[in-house]
XYZ file of C-alpha atoms in Angstrom:
557
model
C -258.825 251.705 70.073
C -255.777 249.487 69.649
C -255.776 245.711 70.080
C -252.523 243.790 70.279
C -253.042 240.105 69.493
C -250.351 237.645 70.541
C -249.375 234.027 70.442
C -247.177 233.938 73.510
C -245.783 231.720 76.296
C -246.543 229.826 78.347
C -249.468 228.579 76.249
C -248.242 229.561 72.787
C -244.714 228.262 73.180
C -243.777 227.951 69.497
C -244.272 230.272 66.528
C -244.832 233.230 68.818
C -246.181 236.318 67.082
C -247.814 239.722 67.496
C -250.452 241.549 65.491
C -251.878 245.065 65.810
C -255.506 245.809 64.895
C -257.135 249.239 65.011
C -260.639 250.409 65.951
C -262.008 249.447 62.511
C -260.612 245.938 62.723
C -257.931 246.756 60.149
C -254.618 244.953 60.485
C -251.828 247.508 60.800
C -248.892 245.124 61.263
C -248.108 241.487 61.922
C -244.841 239.709 62.613
C -243.657 236.390 63.862
C -241.014 236.731 66.537
C -238.605 234.513 64.590
C -238.354 237.125 61.848
C -237.063 239.627 64.411
C -234.878 237.566 66.748
C -233.643 235.180 63.979
C -234.432 232.063 66.052
C -236.492 229.580 64.020
C -239.965 229.057 65.523
C -238.870 231.054 68.620
C -239.537 228.235 71.039
C -240.544 229.591 74.461
C -239.643 233.153 73.362
C -242.061 235.962 74.147
C -243.034 238.012 71.049
C -241.372 241.127 72.422
C -239.618 242.217 69.235
C -242.644 241.400 67.076
C -244.878 243.476 69.354
C -242.367 246.341 69.346
C -242.368 246.259 65.524
C -246.174 246.480 65.448
C -246.167 249.506 67.733
C -243.440 251.204 65.701
C -245.387 250.585 62.511
C -248.410 252.390 63.963
C -246.318 255.089 65.660
C -247.776 254.380 69.092
C -246.435 253.412 72.511
C -247.257 250.377 74.619
C -249.306 252.624 76.889
C -251.654 253.315 73.954
C -252.733 249.654 73.756
C -256.288 249.150 75.003
C -256.486 245.338 74.833
C -253.970 242.511 74.672
C -255.666 239.398 73.292
C -253.944 236.022 73.521
C -255.111 233.057 71.470
C -255.302 230.613 74.386
C -257.268 230.118 77.597
C -254.254 230.657 79.825
C -256.232 230.254 83.032
C -257.385 226.743 82.129
C -253.995 225.511 80.987
C -251.954 227.157 83.751
C -254.296 227.628 86.714
C -252.813 229.862 89.368
C -249.638 230.498 87.358
C -250.004 234.286 87.320
C -250.905 236.592 90.181
C -252.657 239.123 87.969
C -252.715 240.559 84.447
C -249.606 242.634 85.074
C -247.704 239.491 86.010
C -248.971 237.727 82.889
C -248.125 240.590 80.538
C -244.599 240.869 81.908
C -244.038 237.152 81.365
C -245.797 236.744 77.998
C -245.154 240.007 76.148
C -242.489 241.976 77.997
C -243.543 245.478 76.950
C -243.513 248.360 79.414
C -247.127 249.477 79.562
C -246.433 252.107 82.216
C -249.294 253.045 84.544
C -252.012 252.290 81.969
C -252.379 248.510 81.971
C -254.405 247.176 79.017
C -257.288 244.771 79.413
C -256.208 241.169 78.869
C -258.598 238.927 76.916
C -257.990 235.186 76.794
C -259.476 233.816 73.566
C -259.954 230.038 73.250
C -257.392 228.657 70.822
C -259.718 227.263 68.169
C -261.883 230.389 68.258
C -258.778 232.443 67.475
C -257.793 230.079 64.670
C -261.293 230.229 63.186
C -261.456 234.033 63.320
C -258.044 234.354 61.658
C -259.324 232.412 58.671
C -262.845 233.761 58.236
C -262.177 237.468 58.716
C -259.204 237.338 56.353
C -261.272 235.564 53.686
C -263.404 237.141 50.929
C -266.538 235.361 52.206
C -269.546 237.019 53.864
C -270.569 233.710 55.461
C -268.606 230.486 55.727
C -268.200 227.248 57.555
C -264.829 227.175 59.306
C -262.915 223.972 60.012
C -260.048 224.102 62.503
C -257.691 221.102 62.601
C -254.462 221.025 64.593
C -252.625 219.145 67.314
C -254.868 220.474 70.037
C -256.511 223.513 71.512
C -257.466 223.577 75.159
C -259.936 220.685 74.927
C -260.239 219.789 71.258
C -258.237 218.778 68.192
C -260.795 219.576 65.474
C -263.736 221.941 65.513
C -266.448 223.233 63.202
C -267.752 226.795 63.276
C -270.192 229.013 61.420
C -269.083 232.605 60.872
C -271.071 235.400 59.291
C -270.662 239.171 59.229
C -273.115 240.815 61.581
C -273.545 237.682 63.719
C -271.715 236.094 66.618
C -269.412 233.204 65.637
C -271.187 229.934 66.315
C -269.270 226.854 67.523
C -270.934 223.795 66.024
C -268.971 220.682 66.896
C -265.672 219.505 68.369
C -263.542 216.370 68.501
C -261.314 215.550 71.486
C -257.536 215.592 71.663
C -257.451 211.792 71.358
C -258.803 212.187 67.801
C -255.966 214.542 66.883
C -254.802 214.448 63.281
C -251.903 216.657 64.352
C -250.740 213.990 66.807
C -250.938 211.324 64.096
C -248.801 213.440 61.777
C -246.345 214.437 64.512
C -245.775 210.746 65.209
C -244.952 210.057 61.569
C -242.646 213.074 61.388
C -240.705 212.031 64.482
C -240.609 208.376 63.326
C -238.944 209.689 60.163
C -236.356 211.554 62.244
C -237.854 215.021 61.809
C -239.081 217.463 64.407
C -242.828 217.868 64.803
C -242.181 221.318 63.345
C -240.994 219.701 60.086
C -244.341 218.324 58.954
C -243.747 219.850 55.525
C -240.919 217.391 54.965
C -243.243 214.490 55.777
C -245.763 215.821 53.271
C -243.083 216.140 50.576
C -241.908 212.586 51.197
C -245.477 211.250 51.118
C -245.721 212.297 47.460
C -243.307 209.475 46.581
C -245.847 207.000 47.919
C -248.588 208.555 45.823
C -246.366 208.499 42.737
C -245.650 204.800 43.306
C -249.331 204.020 43.725
C -248.748 202.516 47.163
C -251.615 200.753 48.853
C -251.636 201.733 52.532
C -253.508 200.519 55.558
C -256.676 202.493 56.227
C -256.450 203.994 59.694
C -259.600 206.120 59.516
C -263.190 204.978 59.852
C -265.436 207.469 58.072
C -269.129 207.534 58.923
C -271.861 209.803 57.612
C -271.395 212.400 60.333
C -268.234 211.345 62.161
C -264.765 209.865 61.862
C -262.715 207.656 64.142
C -258.983 207.026 64.034
C -257.571 203.528 64.446
C -255.213 204.678 67.180
C -256.730 206.021 70.387
C -258.655 204.948 73.461
C -262.194 203.637 73.095
C -263.407 206.003 75.803
C -262.455 209.510 74.745
C -262.390 212.178 77.426
C -263.467 215.649 76.403
C -262.861 217.156 79.833
C -260.856 220.265 80.628
C -257.188 219.630 81.282
C -254.126 221.550 82.381
C -251.051 221.966 80.183
C -249.272 219.236 82.143
C -252.118 216.773 81.585
C -252.275 217.659 77.886
C -248.521 217.069 77.513
C -248.865 213.646 79.136
C -251.723 212.790 76.783
C -249.758 214.045 73.796
C -246.764 211.862 74.672
C -249.029 208.842 75.129
C -250.879 209.345 71.838
C -247.763 210.070 69.777
C -246.074 206.970 71.206
C -249.131 204.889 70.295
C -249.102 206.217 66.745
C -245.369 205.605 66.406
C -245.891 202.004 67.519
C -248.511 201.627 64.805
C -246.217 203.064 62.146
C -243.399 200.780 63.357
C -245.663 197.763 62.834
C -246.623 198.978 59.371
C -242.998 199.581 58.320
C -241.516 196.670 60.251
C -238.962 198.981 61.868
C -238.762 201.574 64.615
C -237.348 204.151 62.208
C -235.942 204.647 58.697
C -233.297 202.235 57.451
C -231.848 204.871 55.106
C -232.164 208.194 56.930
C -229.674 209.799 54.547
C -231.872 208.936 51.526
C -235.467 208.807 52.730
C -237.008 208.928 49.269
C -235.231 205.632 48.506
C -236.290 204.030 51.793
C -239.517 202.017 51.194
C -240.424 201.999 54.878
C -240.001 205.746 55.215
C -242.105 206.454 52.144
C -244.766 204.033 53.397
C -245.013 205.720 56.798
C -245.123 209.221 55.317
C -247.822 208.274 52.823
C -249.834 206.380 55.441
C -249.909 209.459 57.685
C -250.747 211.678 54.726
C -253.710 209.481 53.814
C -254.952 209.650 57.422
C -255.088 213.430 57.125
C -256.509 213.494 53.598
C -259.343 211.075 54.319
C -260.253 212.709 57.627
C -260.111 216.335 56.462
C -262.118 215.517 53.335
C -264.867 214.089 55.552
C -264.646 216.973 58.034
C -264.852 219.535 55.223
C -268.053 217.947 53.930
C -269.489 217.967 57.478
C -268.568 221.625 57.885
C -270.372 222.616 54.704
C -273.438 220.608 55.700
C -273.609 221.992 59.246
C -272.969 225.613 58.270
C -275.352 225.503 55.334
C -272.903 227.118 52.920
C -270.361 225.889 50.389
C -267.850 228.580 51.369
C -265.219 226.864 53.513
C -262.335 228.284 55.535
C -259.569 226.162 57.065
C -257.230 226.974 59.939
C -254.918 225.224 62.398
C -251.522 223.686 61.750
C -252.992 220.878 59.641
C -254.253 223.538 57.214
C -250.617 223.970 56.107
C -250.928 220.536 54.467
C -251.035 221.726 50.863
C -251.604 218.261 49.418
C -254.781 217.842 51.433
C -256.000 221.368 50.701
C -255.571 220.777 46.996
C -257.921 217.785 47.094
C -260.848 219.735 48.546
C -263.443 221.290 46.247
C -263.932 225.033 46.321
C -264.842 227.637 47.292
C -262.020 227.156 49.799
C -259.869 229.673 51.654
C -256.802 229.177 53.864
C -255.119 232.246 55.395
C -251.375 232.905 55.025
C -250.976 232.190 58.764
C -253.120 229.095 59.496
C -250.622 227.787 62.072
C -250.237 228.914 65.691
C -248.708 232.274 64.790
C -252.079 233.108 63.241
C -253.917 233.079 66.563
C -252.300 236.466 67.256
C -254.425 237.786 64.393
C -257.504 235.748 65.281
C -257.444 236.689 68.967
C -257.354 240.391 68.064
C -260.247 239.908 65.640
C -262.326 238.033 68.217
C -262.103 241.211 70.315
C -262.663 243.611 67.422
C -263.515 242.063 64.026
C -263.440 244.023 60.766
C -266.334 246.468 60.668
C -267.289 245.833 57.060
C -267.141 242.933 54.651
C -264.925 243.993 51.755
C -265.037 240.814 49.686
C -261.225 240.871 49.507
C -258.742 238.414 50.942
C -256.130 239.586 53.441
C -253.139 241.504 52.147
C -250.274 239.261 53.385
C -247.564 241.922 53.160
C -247.813 243.160 56.744
C -244.256 242.684 57.985
C -241.051 244.695 58.047
C -240.312 247.091 55.176
C -236.937 246.271 53.651
C -236.307 250.007 53.239
C -237.466 250.924 56.721
C -235.554 251.051 59.977
C -236.375 247.741 61.652
C -236.278 247.642 65.434
C -232.766 246.701 66.519
C -231.359 246.471 62.966
C -228.185 248.348 61.953
C -228.875 251.505 59.973
C -226.232 250.750 57.322
C -225.676 247.022 56.696
C -222.284 245.980 55.355
C -222.165 245.847 51.541
C -218.395 245.515 51.153
C -217.262 243.007 48.558
C -220.451 243.410 46.551
C -221.130 245.227 43.289
C -224.189 247.446 43.647
C -226.220 248.976 40.822
C -229.706 250.346 40.433
C -232.422 247.761 39.863
C -232.731 246.945 36.167
C -235.451 244.369 35.456
C -233.953 243.551 32.050
C -230.633 242.775 33.729
C -232.324 240.524 36.305
C -234.276 238.753 33.565
C -231.076 238.197 31.570
C -229.353 236.684 34.607
C -232.242 234.287 35.122
C -232.273 233.290 31.452
C -228.555 232.491 31.761
C -229.497 229.939 34.408
C -228.559 232.042 37.427
C -230.296 231.722 40.791
C -230.995 234.866 42.785
C -232.985 236.300 45.655
C -235.444 239.138 46.109
C -236.009 241.186 49.277
C -238.326 244.068 48.543
C -241.082 246.028 50.295
C -242.936 244.857 53.401
C -242.402 241.184 54.202
C -245.142 238.634 53.737
C -246.482 236.940 56.861
C -246.554 233.196 57.408
C -244.218 230.396 56.359
C -244.660 230.738 52.586
C -242.474 233.194 50.693
C -244.743 235.227 48.417
C -242.096 236.916 46.268
C -241.015 239.698 48.629
C -238.509 237.486 50.473
C -237.883 234.794 47.867
C -235.225 232.853 46.010
C -236.095 232.661 42.310
C -234.901 230.791 39.200
C -236.137 229.709 35.796
C -237.638 226.201 36.304
C -237.178 224.974 32.717
C -235.116 221.940 33.766
C -235.417 219.436 36.593
C -231.760 220.153 37.368
C -232.569 223.574 38.813
C -234.257 221.765 41.704
C -230.973 220.067 42.550
C -229.033 223.316 42.514
C -231.514 225.260 44.645
C -231.708 222.411 47.134
C -227.912 222.553 47.359
C -227.997 226.321 47.818
C -230.491 225.958 50.657
C -228.769 222.851 52.060
C -231.994 220.855 51.812
C -232.684 217.195 51.108
C -232.527 216.569 47.363
C -235.970 214.944 47.266
C -237.786 218.069 48.447
C -239.876 220.001 45.901
C -240.278 223.668 45.023
C -243.196 225.893 44.122
C -243.861 227.938 41.021
C -245.158 231.469 40.572
C -246.768 233.056 37.525
C -249.477 235.471 36.467
C -253.194 234.513 36.568
C -253.676 233.961 32.849
C -250.701 231.670 32.389
C -251.292 229.794 35.616
C -254.522 228.397 34.204
C -252.452 226.742 31.463
C -249.824 225.246 33.782
C -251.913 223.665 36.541
C -255.429 223.066 37.747
C -256.972 226.395 38.751
C -257.365 227.317 42.412
C -259.561 230.281 43.200
C -257.985 231.242 46.527
C -255.309 228.732 47.577
C -252.755 229.945 45.044
C -252.808 233.466 46.495
C -250.729 232.297 49.449
C -249.229 229.130 47.961
C -251.294 226.845 50.204
C -252.675 224.185 47.892
C -251.124 221.505 45.702
C -252.440 221.441 42.148
C -251.993 218.883 39.398
C -249.671 220.171 36.687
C -250.913 220.060 33.112
C -248.923 218.517 30.275
C -247.747 222.021 29.397
C -246.772 222.636 33.004
C -244.676 219.467 33.161
C -242.907 220.354 29.905
C -242.472 224.055 30.612
C -241.609 224.088 34.303
C -240.310 220.650 35.377
C -238.297 222.330 38.140
C -241.486 223.028 40.114
C -243.336 219.766 39.472
C -243.033 217.184 42.250
C -242.680 213.455 41.747
C -246.463 212.952 42.006
C -247.153 215.456 39.217
C -248.276 218.300 41.473
C -246.959 221.743 42.234
C -247.779 224.249 44.980
C -248.521 227.290 42.856
C -248.613 230.970 43.551
C -250.472 233.352 41.279
C -249.160 236.897 41.501
C -251.610 239.715 40.843
C -250.759 243.273 39.822
C -247.833 244.820 41.661
C -248.129 242.715 44.846
C -244.441 241.882 44.486
C -243.113 244.493 42.027
C -239.738 243.008 41.076
C -240.939 239.442 40.545
C -244.063 240.625 38.773
C -241.965 242.767 36.430
C -239.651 239.830 35.686
C -242.628 237.605 34.837
C -243.948 240.283 32.497
C -240.502 240.709 30.925
C -240.224 236.971 30.301
C -243.596 236.933 28.597
C -242.578 239.940 26.531
C -239.577 237.962 25.263
C -241.720 234.972 24.353
C -240.443 232.933 27.316
C -242.909 231.112 29.596
C -243.622 233.553 32.451
C -243.085 231.189 35.350
C -240.424 231.127 38.080
C -239.337 228.768 40.795
C -240.117 230.499 44.095
C -238.873 229.408 47.496
C -238.242 231.183 50.785
C -235.099 233.283 51.134
C -233.364 231.625 54.086
C -230.610 229.148 54.784
C -230.957 225.829 56.574
C -232.416 226.213 60.054
C -232.947 229.966 59.632
C -236.136 232.026 59.512
C -237.011 233.829 56.300
C -234.975 237.021 55.969
C -236.579 240.148 57.349
C -234.311 243.203 57.088
C -231.663 244.482 54.663
C -228.996 243.151 57.005
C -230.612 239.693 57.056
C -230.838 239.651 53.261
C -227.223 240.702 52.744
C -225.959 238.190 55.309
C -227.941 235.360 53.713
C -226.759 236.388 50.247
C -223.135 236.289 51.358
C -223.491 232.887 53.030
C -225.402 231.176 50.222
C -224.253 230.274 46.735
C -226.575 232.765 45.058
C -225.775 234.704 41.903
C -227.580 237.986 42.536
C -229.729 239.840 45.031
C -232.531 242.308 44.370
C -232.615 244.431 47.517
C -235.242 247.157 47.451
C -234.500 249.153 44.307
C -230.911 247.930 44.011
C -229.180 244.932 42.424
C -226.174 243.251 44.065
C -223.705 240.684 42.739
C -220.554 239.331 44.360
C -217.240 240.820 43.233
C -215.320 237.586 43.469
C -216.507 235.132 40.794
C -215.131 232.266 42.895
C -217.925 232.960 45.410
C -220.463 231.909 42.815
C -220.366 228.311 41.579
C -221.802 227.635 38.166
């Protein structure tokens, strides 16, 4: 049995993705469409290339698929839009299934989110909290999941109580897209560092919360996509009006230097506190209702690392908590893993850098580059000289966080390295970077995180040693977003960390995604070589090879 899970139009119109699960509930492959078509977030794009990759990885044809599961109730949101399943599949996926049409299962959005988190976690039973912009009828929901039992929906909150809407409004007030919430979170840290006092916009009760912006009478009724869009526009406008009153302006006064704009910092931190206060309360409710301390988070708001880092454990967030992850969750709602393994999901489910990716050239252009075999001592020496390089090795990690198989790396022993890497990536200078190390040393550099640091999804307070040793990955509020690398999960980076320790150097690296401004993370050898050429990087580890540029003028020191 083969189940193809998708996040696809018209319901899943951003971060489209495909995931293939077998009869045992094992994940064979997963890819976001943006990795394949090189269009960031793949707005309104069907996950055709991602689905084709999944099939190629398993060595099967579209006609072998038994079920296509989509992480939305398409019929509710677009009533009468499609004549039949064949019409829907042609529009949403675009594969040629031949004469054997698969069954189509429409999985409610929050159910798919919840499944993606629980079944990828190490827990046997857990409360699951889903928080995002909206599903079909809700913005937050609480679930109880347990192996051997049907998932149990416990409680929901309507779209008018959406924390995602509140954050979208702040992001757009700041001049960002709603898809740039990470920038808002990074800017909010300046408010925390300054000890700003912000207006409380959340009313927390023993078993509920209410936001300051929203209608008194909250409808929980079913709505079409058109009605939801109208409600979204209304709610975001109301939140933006509130932020404008708080800042005394309709937008930033210094958009070119937001970290130095008091109004911008105030709005970002106000929105961040809305999320932190609400999610903290919702997490406590989830644990109480489910009767277990084990907590899983999902939904776009679960990408808010600062909030995640404030929650007590045991806490798990999957590598794909955002909408791309419902491709995985929808497949698992049809056919969950057969056995509880006690292990978290292996995130390296994407394209193999040494494989033949669908549509990629067989022999990417390497002219103008010096190529040698991979020598970890040589890479370590380059890093110790202050060079900045990239790694593209093995199967790609899934989700928005680079986990050392498609990463830019550097030694973070000075704050100045942050400036250079931000220049290389053409990012705002106030934006922070994450650090990666081995488990033993991580406990000395920052507060321990049992699960969040596996996928770089929780902010942790840096220790005194961490601030002295790795200032390049410590944000203005004293936190970092750490990754702890186990075993040979990412062979080249792991070997470099071990080599640094062997030389008596702190085994910690700056780690950020390998992509230029506005681009998805690199996927194939061709992507990696093109990005390396276009960026001011010093070296590239590509599979088992090391590349540097022939012309020294291409590399600024």
